[in-house]
Amino acid sequence: MMMYIVFIMSVIFVISIVGVSSKPSPIYGGLGLIVSGAMGCGIVFSFGGSFLGLMVFLIYLGGMLVVFGYTAAMATEQYPEAWISNKVVLGGFLSGLVVEFLMVLYVLWGEKVSFVFEFNGLGDWVIYDVGESGVFSEEIMGIAALYSYGTWLVVVTGWSLFIGVVAIMEITRGN
Amino acid sequence: MNPFISIMLLSTLILSTMIVTISSHWLFAWIGLEMNMMAIIPIMMKKPTPRATEASTKYFLTQATASALLMLAIIINLMYSSQWTIMKLFNPTASILMTMALAIKLGLAPFHFWVPEVTQGIPLTTGLILLTWQKLAPISILYQISPSINLHLMVTMSFLSILIGGWGGLNQTQLRKIMAYSSIAHMGWMTTILLYNPSLTMLNLLIYIIMTFTMFTLLAQNSTTTTLLLSQTWNTMPIMTTFTMLTLLSMGGLPPLTGFMPKWMIIQELTKNESLLLPTLMAITALLNLYFYMRLAYSTALTLFPSTNNMKMKWQFYPTKQMTLLPTAIVLSTMLLPLTPMFFILL
């Protein structure tokens, strides 16, 4: 079972994202985002990216989602819409579940599970994630390179996040 | 809007298009497109009416979907070529997905439905930015991946765009919607020639931007947004009627005006590549475009629309709006045809 942990995590990932996108109230959507964020981190861990996974846990789940949860709790209504309270939401959730279930069956019975966790060197696919240095972890070296060679990327990313906030404030200003 | 915020958003708009055009890494190009979308949404909502909110929402949804498809195509390209350089794509799936994503961003048929609705809901000058500046970034990416674009897909989408741009504009009286359908048709002309000679795409884009800028600036002088208001310009600014007519005829592609140049070059290039049916059909469907431009020119400059008597005696004020670059733009959009050999520099 442990061999298929990446596959199981990816299935839970998809199920919780289906739970978010079937449009319940934001409180329940936030729950779906937490579970999907955690599963995504788990997948990143399993491929060797320990630092980046922990970063996502800390900043995304522990910072941004917490703030989102508090603001959604402040703006919530008296009877928030859950997954089972409305036929539309339930129908969306169930159709997503059905499609995911069919895909799981296809992957398991078609003997294609190895695709999920053996991307490296599969057939003639070129290796795209961790290289084969063996001396240092490319992931952490990459993060260090972001702040030395990739200064322009940091500037652009920081500016676009700032503009995102400015845009949201301008749109919701209202007068 | 607070002028500080306005400067920041406009400079981000310019910066984002520059990032897309000069970057050599796919991730950077994607970041530039996202910044572009985020920076223009508050500009579109300068007056926070429900109409502007609806237009901004539609714009955001379509562009975000296109960005997601673009990212998928980039990742598939990465999977098959293990590198992030912006050059031709190495997989037909990635190429088709990216072509469709950029078609959604540009407003090519069959993804054109957002263009008239978004253009109608925003002010005239914002519509100008939407229809001219926002086309630069996707076309620069299309130019760079042009060796790997599927010919059948591209020609189908562009011919459908010319057809829908011509046909859709026939029943419109709102000028912004007419300009939107004109944009769809011009995008169709531009992307037809992309696979044969991409320099002509750039030429067409340049001439299209000059003509659309002229048209929007002329419309913004009197804040005319309907044909009815346009038909009253003879009373307030008589010289604008002549310029409006000339610019409209230039947009329709009539010689000896500038708008003929890209159409002529495109048809010549297509016939050199031994495709004869396509340019014939394109030239015929461009007549639909010419028809509604002619109708506007007719009601503006050639006849006096029926109106009540007090509409015929308006006070002629000095113009208070900035006519930024209007004379230059008018000259450029009507008299550039003899300088066609000059565009050799685009090669």
Short mmCIF file of C-alpha atoms in Angstrom, two decimals:
data_model
loop_
_atom_site.label_atom_id
_atom_site.label_comp_id
_atom_site.label_asym_id
_atom_site.label_seq_id
_atom_site.Cartn_x
_atom_site.Cartn_y
_atom_site.Cartn_z
CA MET A 1 0.00 0.00 0.00
CA MET A 2 2.87 2.28 0.74
CA MET A 3 4.06 1.93 -2.84
CA TYR A 4 0.88 3.52 -4.03
CA ILE A 5 0.94 6.39 -1.56
CA VAL A 6 1.51 8.96 -4.28
CA PHE A 7 -1.41 7.60 -6.24
CA ILE A 8 -3.70 7.61 -3.19
CA MET A 9 -2.67 11.16 -2.38
CA SER A 10 -3.38 12.29 -5.90
CA VAL A 11 -6.85 10.70 -5.75
CA ILE A 12 -7.67 12.49 -2.48
CA PHE A 13 -6.27 15.67 -4.04
CA VAL A 14 -8.69 15.44 -6.95
CA ILE A 15 -11.65 14.55 -4.73
CA SER A 16 -11.13 17.56 -2.48
CA ILE A 17 -10.67 19.89 -5.46
CA VAL A 18 -13.93 18.54 -6.86
CA GLY A 19 -15.40 19.36 -3.46
CA VAL A 20 -14.19 22.94 -3.81
CA SER A 21 -15.31 23.42 -7.38
CA SER A 22 -18.82 22.07 -6.84
CA LYS A 23 -19.43 25.44 -5.22
CA PRO A 24 -20.46 24.97 -1.62
CA SER A 25 -20.21 27.88 0.78
CA PRO A 26 -16.64 29.28 1.14
CA ILE A 27 -16.21 27.70 4.58
CA TYR A 28 -16.57 24.21 3.13
CA GLY A 29 -14.54 25.27 0.11
CA GLY A 30 -11.75 26.27 2.47
CA LEU A 31 -11.88 22.80 4.01
CA GLY A 32 -11.48 21.29 0.55
CA LEU A 33 -8.55 23.59 -0.15
CA ILE A 34 -6.83 22.58 3.09
CA VAL A 35 -7.09 18.88 2.28
CA SER A 36 -6.00 19.39 -1.33
CA GLY A 37 -3.08 21.57 -0.21
CA ALA A 38 -1.97 18.93 2.25
CA MET A 39 -2.19 16.18 -0.36
CA GLY A 40 -0.32 18.29 -2.88
CA CYS A 41 2.44 18.83 -0.33
CA GLY A 42 2.54 15.09 0.25
CA ILE A 43 3.03 14.47 -3.46
CA VAL A 44 5.85 17.03 -3.56
CA PHE A 45 7.46 15.33 -0.52
CA SER A 46 7.32 11.96 -2.19
CA PHE A 47 9.30 13.24 -5.14
CA GLY A 48 12.06 14.59 -2.93
CA GLY A 49 11.07 18.21 -2.62
CA SER A 50 10.98 18.36 1.14
CA PHE A 51 11.77 22.05 1.53
CA LEU A 52 9.22 23.24 -0.99
CA GLY A 53 6.50 21.02 0.46
CA LEU A 54 7.08 22.40 3.93
CA MET A 55 7.09 25.91 2.47
CA VAL A 56 3.63 25.32 1.02
CA PHE A 57 2.36 23.97 4.34
CA LEU A 58 3.71 26.94 6.21
CA ILE A 59 2.91 29.84 3.90
CA TYR A 60 -0.08 28.63 1.91
CA LEU A 61 -1.95 26.55 4.48
CA GLY A 62 -0.69 28.22 7.62
CA GLY A 63 -0.76 31.79 6.36
CA MET A 64 -3.06 32.39 3.45
CA LEU A 65 -5.70 29.77 4.14
CA VAL A 66 -5.89 30.78 7.81
CA VAL A 67 -6.56 34.38 6.80
CA PHE A 68 -9.08 33.16 4.23
CA GLY A 69 -10.80 31.03 6.87
CA TYR A 70 -11.11 33.95 9.26
CA THR A 71 -12.49 36.33 6.63
CA ALA A 72 -14.92 33.67 5.35
CA ALA A 73 -16.07 33.11 8.92
CA MET A 74 -16.68 36.84 9.31
CA ALA A 75 -18.69 37.03 6.10
CA THR A 76 -20.59 33.77 6.39
CA GLU A 77 -24.36 33.45 6.25
CA GLN A 78 -26.74 31.79 8.66
CA TYR A 79 -27.24 28.55 6.76
CA PRO A 80 -24.15 27.98 4.64
CA GLU A 81 -24.55 25.67 1.69
CA ALA A 82 -22.92 22.30 2.29
CA TRP A 83 -22.32 19.56 -0.25
CA ILE A 84 -25.54 17.78 0.57
CA SER A 85 -27.88 20.68 1.07
CA ASN A 86 -28.44 21.55 -2.58
CA LYS A 87 -29.10 19.22 -5.51
CA VAL A 88 -26.86 21.25 -7.81
CA VAL A 89 -23.84 21.08 -5.52
CA LEU A 90 -24.42 17.44 -4.75
CA GLY A 91 -24.82 16.61 -8.43
CA GLY A 92 -21.58 18.38 -9.31
CA PHE A 93 -19.70 16.67 -6.53
CA LEU A 94 -21.06 13.24 -7.42
CA SER A 95 -20.31 13.57 -11.13
CA GLY A 96 -16.74 14.58 -10.29
CA LEU A 97 -16.47 11.60 -7.96
CA VAL A 98 -17.80 9.24 -10.60
CA VAL A 99 -15.31 10.41 -13.20
CA GLU A 100 -12.44 10.15 -10.72
CA PHE A 101 -13.57 6.64 -9.72
CA LEU A 102 -13.62 5.59 -13.37
CA MET A 103 -10.13 6.97 -13.84
CA VAL A 104 -8.87 5.14 -10.75
CA LEU A 105 -10.32 1.90 -12.09
CA TYR A 106 -8.67 2.49 -15.46
CA VAL A 107 -5.28 3.19 -13.85
CA LEU A 108 -5.45 0.21 -11.47
CA TRP A 109 -6.77 -2.41 -13.86
CA GLY A 110 -4.81 -1.14 -16.83
CA GLU A 111 -1.59 -1.69 -14.89
CA LYS A 112 -0.67 1.92 -15.36
CA VAL A 113 -0.10 2.86 -11.72
CA SER A 114 3.62 2.91 -12.24
CA PHE A 115 3.14 5.98 -14.44
CA VAL A 116 2.10 7.95 -11.39
CA PHE A 117 5.28 7.56 -9.39
CA GLU A 118 7.88 6.57 -11.91
CA PHE A 119 8.03 9.59 -14.18
CA ASN A 120 11.81 9.59 -14.04
CA GLY A 121 13.39 7.77 -16.91
CA LEU A 122 10.15 6.14 -18.04
CA GLY A 123 10.66 4.98 -21.58
CA ASP A 124 12.33 7.80 -23.43
CA TRP A 125 10.80 10.62 -21.41
CA VAL A 126 13.47 13.01 -20.34
CA ILE A 127 14.02 13.52 -16.63
CA TYR A 128 12.39 16.71 -15.64
CA ASP A 129 12.48 17.01 -11.88
CA VAL A 130 15.33 16.12 -9.54
CA GLY A 131 18.58 15.59 -11.38
CA GLU A 132 21.11 12.95 -10.44
CA SER A 133 23.79 14.84 -8.65
CA GLY A 134 23.90 12.82 -5.46
CA VAL A 135 26.03 15.48 -3.79
CA PHE A 136 23.50 18.23 -3.18
CA SER A 137 19.75 18.55 -3.49
CA GLU A 138 18.94 20.40 -6.69
CA GLU A 139 15.75 21.67 -5.16
CA ILE A 140 17.40 23.66 -2.40
CA MET A 141 20.16 24.81 -4.75
CA GLY A 142 17.44 26.04 -7.05
CA ILE A 143 15.85 28.05 -4.27
CA ALA A 144 19.23 29.56 -3.47
CA ALA A 145 19.69 30.36 -7.15
CA LEU A 146 16.33 32.12 -7.16
CA TYR A 147 17.69 34.74 -4.84
CA SER A 148 21.07 35.11 -6.54
CA TYR A 149 20.82 34.55 -10.31
CA GLY A 150 17.08 34.91 -10.41
CA THR A 151 16.75 38.35 -8.82
CA TRP A 152 14.66 39.60 -11.75
CA LEU A 153 12.20 36.74 -11.23
CA VAL A 154 11.82 37.69 -7.58
CA VAL A 155 11.19 41.31 -8.59
CA VAL A 156 8.59 40.35 -11.21
CA THR A 157 6.83 37.87 -8.92
CA GLY A 158 6.78 40.32 -6.04
CA TRP A 159 5.47 43.08 -8.27
CA SER A 160 2.72 40.91 -9.72
CA LEU A 161 1.59 39.81 -6.25
CA PHE A 162 1.55 43.47 -5.19
CA ILE A 163 -0.45 44.41 -8.28
CA GLY A 164 -2.84 41.56 -7.49
CA VAL A 165 -3.57 43.09 -4.12
CA VAL A 166 -3.87 46.61 -5.59
CA ALA A 167 -6.25 45.33 -8.27
CA ILE A 168 -8.47 43.57 -5.73
CA MET A 169 -8.63 46.66 -3.52
CA GLU A 170 -9.47 48.87 -6.48
CA ILE A 171 -12.21 46.56 -7.71
CA THR A 172 -13.88 46.16 -4.34
CA ARG A 173 -13.66 49.84 -3.47
CA GLY A 174 -17.03 50.54 -5.05
CA ASN A 175 -17.34 54.31 -5.29
CA MET B 1 -9.22 56.52 -9.54
CA ASN B 2 -6.40 57.68 -7.32
CA PRO B 3 -3.71 58.94 -9.77
CA PHE B 4 -0.99 57.03 -7.93
CA ILE B 5 -2.88 53.77 -8.40
CA SER B 6 -3.66 54.68 -11.98
CA ILE B 7 0.02 55.22 -12.78
CA MET B 8 0.94 51.92 -11.12
CA LEU B 9 -1.68 49.97 -13.05
CA LEU B 10 -0.83 51.53 -16.41
CA SER B 11 2.88 50.98 -15.91
CA THR B 12 2.20 47.37 -14.93
CA LEU B 13 0.17 47.01 -18.11
CA ILE B 14 3.10 48.23 -20.18
CA LEU B 15 5.63 46.21 -18.17
CA SER B 16 3.65 43.00 -18.54
CA THR B 17 3.46 43.23 -22.33
CA MET B 18 7.16 44.01 -22.45
CA ILE B 19 7.88 40.98 -20.28
CA VAL B 20 5.90 38.74 -22.62
CA THR B 21 7.59 40.07 -25.75
CA ILE B 22 11.20 40.04 -24.52
CA SER B 23 11.27 36.90 -22.41
CA SER B 24 12.88 33.66 -23.53
CA HIS B 25 11.48 31.47 -20.75
CA TRP B 26 7.95 30.13 -21.02
CA LEU B 27 7.23 30.73 -17.34
CA PHE B 28 8.07 34.40 -17.69
CA ALA B 29 5.80 34.76 -20.70
CA TRP B 30 2.98 33.19 -18.70
CA ILE B 31 3.67 35.49 -15.74
CA GLY B 32 3.59 38.48 -18.11
CA LEU B 33 0.19 37.44 -19.46
CA GLU B 34 -1.22 37.02 -15.95
CA MET B 35 0.09 40.44 -14.89
CA ASN B 36 -1.51 41.87 -18.01
CA MET B 37 -4.90 40.47 -17.07
CA MET B 38 -4.66 41.57 -13.45
CA ALA B 39 -3.59 45.10 -14.32
CA ILE B 40 -6.37 45.78 -16.78
CA ILE B 41 -9.26 44.55 -14.64
CA PRO B 42 -9.34 47.60 -12.32
CA ILE B 43 -8.84 49.89 -15.33
CA MET B 44 -11.97 48.32 -16.83
CA MET B 45 -13.82 48.95 -13.58
CA LYS B 46 -13.01 52.62 -13.28
CA LYS B 47 -16.71 53.38 -13.05
CA PRO B 48 -18.02 50.56 -10.87
CA THR B 49 -21.37 50.12 -12.59
CA PRO B 50 -22.92 46.64 -12.83
CA ARG B 51 -22.27 46.74 -16.59
CA ALA B 52 -18.56 47.27 -16.07
CA THR B 53 -18.51 44.55 -13.39
CA GLU B 54 -20.11 42.13 -15.81
CA ALA B 55 -17.65 43.00 -18.56
CA SER B 56 -14.66 42.63 -16.20
CA THR B 57 -15.95 39.29 -14.92
CA LYS B 58 -16.37 37.94 -18.45
CA TYR B 59 -12.92 39.17 -19.41
CA PHE B 60 -11.35 37.64 -16.30
CA LEU B 61 -13.01 34.26 -16.77
CA THR B 62 -12.05 33.88 -20.42
CA GLN B 63 -8.48 35.10 -19.95
CA ALA B 64 -7.91 32.94 -16.85
CA THR B 65 -9.12 29.86 -18.74
CA ALA B 66 -6.80 30.73 -21.60
CA SER B 67 -3.86 31.15 -19.18
CA ALA B 68 -4.57 27.75 -17.64
CA LEU B 69 -4.63 26.12 -21.08
CA LEU B 70 -1.41 27.94 -21.95
CA MET B 71 0.27 26.61 -18.82
CA LEU B 72 -0.88 23.08 -19.71
CA ALA B 73 0.61 23.43 -23.19
CA ILE B 74 3.86 24.77 -21.71
CA ILE B 75 4.11 21.79 -19.35
CA ILE B 76 3.43 19.29 -22.14
CA ASN B 77 6.12 20.99 -24.21
CA LEU B 78 8.45 20.73 -21.21
CA MET B 79 7.68 17.04 -20.93
CA TYR B 80 8.65 16.36 -24.52
CA SER B 81 11.60 18.70 -24.89
CA SER B 82 12.90 19.16 -21.31
CA GLN B 83 13.59 22.84 -21.81
CA TRP B 84 11.80 26.08 -21.23
CA THR B 85 13.01 28.17 -24.16
CA ILE B 86 10.38 29.99 -26.17
CA MET B 87 10.74 28.52 -29.62
CA LYS B 88 8.69 26.21 -31.75
CA LEU B 89 6.78 23.61 -29.78
CA PHE B 90 7.85 19.99 -29.84
CA ASN B 91 4.55 18.20 -29.58
CA PRO B 92 1.36 18.54 -31.66
CA THR B 93 -0.85 18.38 -28.55
CA ALA B 94 1.03 21.25 -26.95
CA SER B 95 0.88 23.20 -30.18
CA ILE B 96 -2.86 22.78 -30.63
CA LEU B 97 -3.57 23.62 -26.98
CA MET B 98 -1.38 26.71 -27.09
CA THR B 99 -2.90 27.89 -30.35
CA MET B 100 -6.38 27.59 -28.88
CA ALA B 101 -5.32 29.31 -25.64
CA LEU B 102 -3.89 32.25 -27.57
CA ALA B 103 -6.99 32.31 -29.79
CA ILE B 104 -9.11 32.70 -26.65
CA LYS B 105 -6.86 35.55 -25.54
CA LEU B 106 -7.08 37.29 -28.90
CA GLY B 107 -10.77 36.76 -29.49
CA LEU B 108 -10.55 34.59 -32.59
CA ALA B 109 -13.63 32.63 -33.58
CA PRO B 110 -14.96 30.30 -32.21
CA PHE B 111 -13.80 31.97 -28.97
CA HIS B 112 -14.93 35.44 -29.97
CA PHE B 113 -18.07 35.73 -27.85
CA TRP B 114 -16.47 37.75 -25.11
CA VAL B 115 -15.13 40.55 -27.33
CA PRO B 116 -18.33 42.50 -28.12
CA GLU B 117 -19.77 42.06 -24.66
CA VAL B 118 -16.63 43.17 -22.85
CA THR B 119 -15.96 46.07 -25.23
CA GLN B 120 -19.51 47.30 -24.80
CA GLY B 121 -19.35 47.39 -21.02
CA ILE B 122 -16.26 49.55 -20.63
CA PRO B 123 -15.51 53.22 -21.42
CA LEU B 124 -14.20 54.15 -24.88
CA THR B 125 -10.55 54.73 -23.98
CA THR B 126 -10.41 51.48 -22.01
CA GLY B 127 -11.91 49.75 -25.02
CA LEU B 128 -9.07 51.22 -27.06
CA ILE B 129 -6.50 49.69 -24.70
CA LEU B 130 -8.36 46.38 -24.77
CA LEU B 131 -8.49 46.15 -28.55
CA THR B 132 -4.99 47.38 -29.35
CA TRP B 133 -2.48 46.96 -26.56
CA GLN B 134 -3.86 43.65 -25.30
CA LYS B 135 -3.33 42.07 -28.70
CA LEU B 136 0.42 42.64 -28.68
CA ALA B 137 1.38 39.98 -26.14
CA PRO B 138 -0.52 36.97 -27.57
CA ILE B 139 0.54 37.78 -31.12
CA SER B 140 4.18 37.97 -30.06
CA ILE B 141 3.88 34.45 -28.64
CA LEU B 142 2.09 33.23 -31.77
CA TYR B 143 4.89 34.74 -33.86
CA GLN B 144 7.49 32.82 -31.88
CA ILE B 145 5.72 29.45 -32.08
CA SER B 146 4.57 29.92 -35.69
CA PRO B 147 6.73 27.13 -37.20
CA SER B 148 4.84 24.54 -35.18
CA ILE B 149 1.24 25.74 -35.46
CA ASN B 150 -1.21 23.35 -37.08
CA LEU B 151 -2.19 24.88 -40.42
CA HIS B 152 -5.70 23.47 -40.58
CA LEU B 153 -6.62 24.72 -37.12
CA MET B 154 -5.21 28.18 -37.70
CA VAL B 155 -6.75 28.74 -41.10
CA THR B 156 -10.13 27.44 -39.91
CA MET B 157 -10.12 29.77 -36.92
CA SER B 158 -8.99 32.77 -38.89
CA PHE B 159 -11.44 32.31 -41.73
CA LEU B 160 -14.27 31.83 -39.23
CA SER B 161 -13.12 35.04 -37.52
CA ILE B 162 -13.26 37.04 -40.73
CA LEU B 163 -16.70 35.62 -41.45
CA ILE B 164 -18.08 36.20 -37.94
CA GLY B 165 -16.43 39.59 -37.63
CA GLY B 166 -18.13 40.68 -40.83
CA TRP B 167 -21.50 39.08 -40.23
CA GLY B 168 -21.78 39.92 -36.55
CA GLY B 169 -21.16 43.58 -37.06
CA LEU B 170 -23.98 43.97 -39.53
CA ASN B 171 -26.77 44.25 -36.99
CA GLN B 172 -25.05 46.64 -34.59
CA THR B 173 -25.68 50.28 -33.87
CA GLN B 174 -23.47 50.52 -30.80
CA LEU B 175 -20.09 51.72 -31.97
CA ARG B 176 -18.08 49.80 -29.40
CA LYS B 177 -19.61 46.53 -30.54
CA ILE B 178 -18.90 47.48 -34.14
CA MET B 179 -15.26 48.09 -33.24
CA ALA B 180 -15.18 44.75 -31.40
CA TYR B 181 -16.43 42.86 -34.47
CA SER B 182 -13.98 44.81 -36.60
CA SER B 183 -11.23 43.65 -34.23
CA ILE B 184 -12.35 40.02 -34.58
CA ALA B 185 -12.21 40.28 -38.38
CA HIS B 186 -8.80 41.95 -38.38
CA MET B 187 -7.43 39.29 -36.04
CA GLY B 188 -8.65 36.78 -38.57
CA TRP B 189 -6.71 38.46 -41.36
CA MET B 190 -3.62 38.63 -39.16
CA THR B 191 -3.57 35.00 -38.18
CA THR B 192 -4.25 33.73 -41.70
CA ILE B 193 -0.84 34.80 -42.90
CA LEU B 194 0.97 33.77 -39.71
CA LEU B 195 2.03 30.40 -41.07
CA TYR B 196 3.15 31.69 -44.45
CA ASN B 197 4.92 34.95 -43.62
CA PRO B 198 4.82 36.13 -39.99
CA SER B 199 6.23 39.56 -40.87
CA LEU B 200 2.94 40.34 -42.58
CA THR B 201 1.16 39.52 -39.32
CA MET B 202 3.27 42.21 -37.69
CA LEU B 203 2.53 44.62 -40.54
CA ASN B 204 -1.18 43.99 -40.28
CA LEU B 205 -1.05 44.40 -36.50
CA LEU B 206 0.76 47.72 -36.83
CA ILE B 207 -1.65 49.14 -39.39
CA TYR B 208 -4.64 47.79 -37.45
CA ILE B 209 -3.43 49.45 -34.23
CA ILE B 210 -2.94 52.80 -36.00
CA MET B 211 -6.42 52.67 -37.59
CA THR B 212 -8.19 51.51 -34.42
CA PHE B 213 -6.41 54.17 -32.38
CA THR B 214 -7.54 56.81 -34.86
CA MET B 215 -11.11 55.55 -34.81
CA PHE B 216 -11.37 55.37 -31.03
CA THR B 217 -9.79 58.80 -30.55
CA LEU B 218 -12.23 60.30 -33.06
CA LEU B 219 -15.11 58.66 -31.22
CA ALA B 220 -13.80 59.79 -27.85
CA GLN B 221 -13.77 63.45 -28.85
CA ASN B 222 -17.53 63.64 -28.64
CA SER B 223 -17.99 60.53 -26.46
CA THR B 224 -20.07 59.05 -29.22
CA THR B 225 -21.01 55.49 -28.54
CA THR B 226 -23.96 54.97 -30.88
CA THR B 227 -24.56 55.54 -34.55
CA LEU B 228 -27.18 58.11 -33.66
CA LEU B 229 -24.68 60.25 -31.77
CA LEU B 230 -22.16 59.81 -34.55
CA SER B 231 -24.68 61.18 -37.01
CA GLN B 232 -24.77 64.43 -35.05
CA THR B 233 -21.06 65.23 -35.32
CA TRP B 234 -21.67 67.34 -38.43
CA ASN B 235 -23.14 69.91 -36.13
CA THR B 236 -20.49 70.09 -33.40
CA MET B 237 -17.25 69.14 -35.16
CA PRO B 238 -17.73 69.17 -38.93
CA ILE B 239 -14.12 68.33 -39.75
CA MET B 240 -14.42 65.08 -37.77
CA THR B 241 -17.00 63.80 -40.20
CA THR B 242 -14.46 63.80 -43.04
CA PHE B 243 -11.84 62.13 -40.90
CA THR B 244 -14.28 59.55 -39.60
CA MET B 245 -15.31 58.67 -43.11
CA LEU B 246 -11.72 58.37 -44.34
CA THR B 247 -10.67 56.24 -41.38
CA LEU B 248 -13.67 53.97 -41.77
CA LEU B 249 -12.97 53.47 -45.45
CA SER B 250 -9.34 52.76 -44.62
CA MET B 251 -10.42 50.13 -42.09
CA GLY B 252 -12.57 48.58 -44.78
CA GLY B 253 -9.50 48.07 -46.91
CA LEU B 254 -10.11 50.40 -49.80
CA PRO B 255 -7.22 51.64 -51.91
CA PRO B 256 -5.66 54.26 -51.99
CA LEU B 257 -5.94 54.34 -48.20
CA THR B 258 -3.57 52.63 -45.76
CA GLY B 259 -5.92 49.82 -44.84
CA PHE B 260 -5.51 48.37 -48.30
CA MET B 261 -1.84 47.64 -47.69
CA PRO B 262 -2.09 44.65 -45.32
CA LYS B 263 -4.93 43.06 -47.28
CA TRP B 264 -3.02 43.41 -50.53
CA MET B 265 0.18 41.97 -49.06
CA ILE B 266 -1.68 39.10 -47.43
CA ILE B 267 -3.54 38.14 -50.58
CA GLN B 268 -0.32 38.34 -52.56
CA GLU B 269 1.51 36.14 -50.10
CA LEU B 270 -1.30 33.59 -50.03
CA THR B 271 -1.44 33.36 -53.81
CA LYS B 272 2.33 32.94 -53.94
CA ASN B 273 1.81 29.90 -51.74
CA GLU B 274 -0.67 28.50 -54.26
CA SER B 275 -3.77 28.78 -52.11
CA LEU B 276 -6.32 30.52 -54.28
CA LEU B 277 -9.70 29.71 -52.77
CA LEU B 278 -8.86 31.04 -49.34
CA PRO B 279 -7.84 34.60 -50.32
CA THR B 280 -10.82 34.82 -52.66
CA LEU B 281 -13.21 33.90 -49.86
CA MET B 282 -11.41 36.22 -47.45
CA ALA B 283 -11.64 39.14 -49.84
CA ILE B 284 -15.33 38.45 -50.43
CA THR B 285 -16.17 38.22 -46.72
CA ALA B 286 -14.21 41.40 -46.04
CA LEU B 287 -16.95 43.12 -48.02
CA LEU B 288 -19.31 42.49 -45.10
CA ASN B 289 -16.94 44.54 -42.96
CA LEU B 290 -16.84 47.25 -45.58
CA TYR B 291 -20.62 47.36 -45.63
CA PHE B 292 -21.08 48.36 -42.02
CA TYR B 293 -18.17 50.81 -42.17
CA MET B 294 -19.81 52.36 -45.21
CA ARG B 295 -23.08 52.56 -43.31
CA LEU B 296 -21.36 54.50 -40.53
CA ALA B 297 -19.58 56.78 -42.99
CA TYR B 298 -22.90 57.34 -44.76
CA SER B 299 -24.70 58.38 -41.62
CA THR B 300 -21.80 60.52 -40.43
CA ALA B 301 -20.50 62.36 -43.44
CA LEU B 302 -22.65 61.74 -46.45
CA THR B 303 -26.16 62.41 -45.19
CA LEU B 304 -27.89 64.33 -42.46
CA PHE B 305 -29.73 61.86 -40.27
CA PRO B 306 -33.29 62.85 -39.41
CA SER B 307 -33.27 64.64 -36.06
CA THR B 308 -35.32 67.21 -34.21
CA ASN B 309 -34.69 70.83 -35.02
CA ASN B 310 -32.95 71.70 -31.81
CA MET B 311 -30.39 68.99 -32.51
CA LYS B 312 -29.41 70.89 -35.64
CA MET B 313 -28.36 74.04 -33.84
CA LYS B 314 -25.89 72.96 -31.20
CA TRP B 315 -23.38 75.44 -29.84
CA GLN B 316 -19.90 74.77 -31.20
CA PHE B 317 -17.62 74.78 -28.18
CA TYR B 318 -13.86 74.68 -28.26
CA PRO B 319 -12.82 71.08 -27.78
CA THR B 320 -11.78 70.43 -24.21
CA LYS B 321 -10.65 66.85 -24.63
CA GLN B 322 -7.03 66.15 -25.39
CA MET B 323 -6.69 65.20 -29.04
CA THR B 324 -3.58 63.17 -28.34
CA LEU B 325 -1.80 62.36 -31.59
CA LEU B 326 -5.03 62.61 -33.54
CA PRO B 327 -3.72 64.48 -36.60
CA THR B 328 -0.71 62.19 -36.81
CA ALA B 329 -2.86 59.13 -36.47
CA ILE B 330 -5.29 60.31 -39.14
CA VAL B 331 -2.48 60.96 -41.59
CA LEU B 332 -0.90 57.60 -40.80
CA SER B 333 -4.14 55.71 -41.21
CA THR B 334 -5.04 57.21 -44.55
CA MET B 335 -1.90 58.18 -46.41
CA LEU B 336 0.59 55.44 -45.77
CA LEU B 337 -0.02 53.31 -48.86
CA PRO B 338 2.69 54.84 -51.10
CA LEU B 339 5.22 54.08 -48.36
CA THR B 340 4.63 50.33 -48.56
CA PRO B 341 8.27 49.53 -49.42
CA MET B 342 9.24 51.16 -46.14
CA PHE B 343 7.83 48.18 -44.25
CA PHE B 344 10.69 46.11 -45.54
CA ILE B 345 12.22 46.95 -42.15
CA LEU B 346 9.76 44.60 -40.52
CA LEU B 347 11.43 41.57 -42.09
#
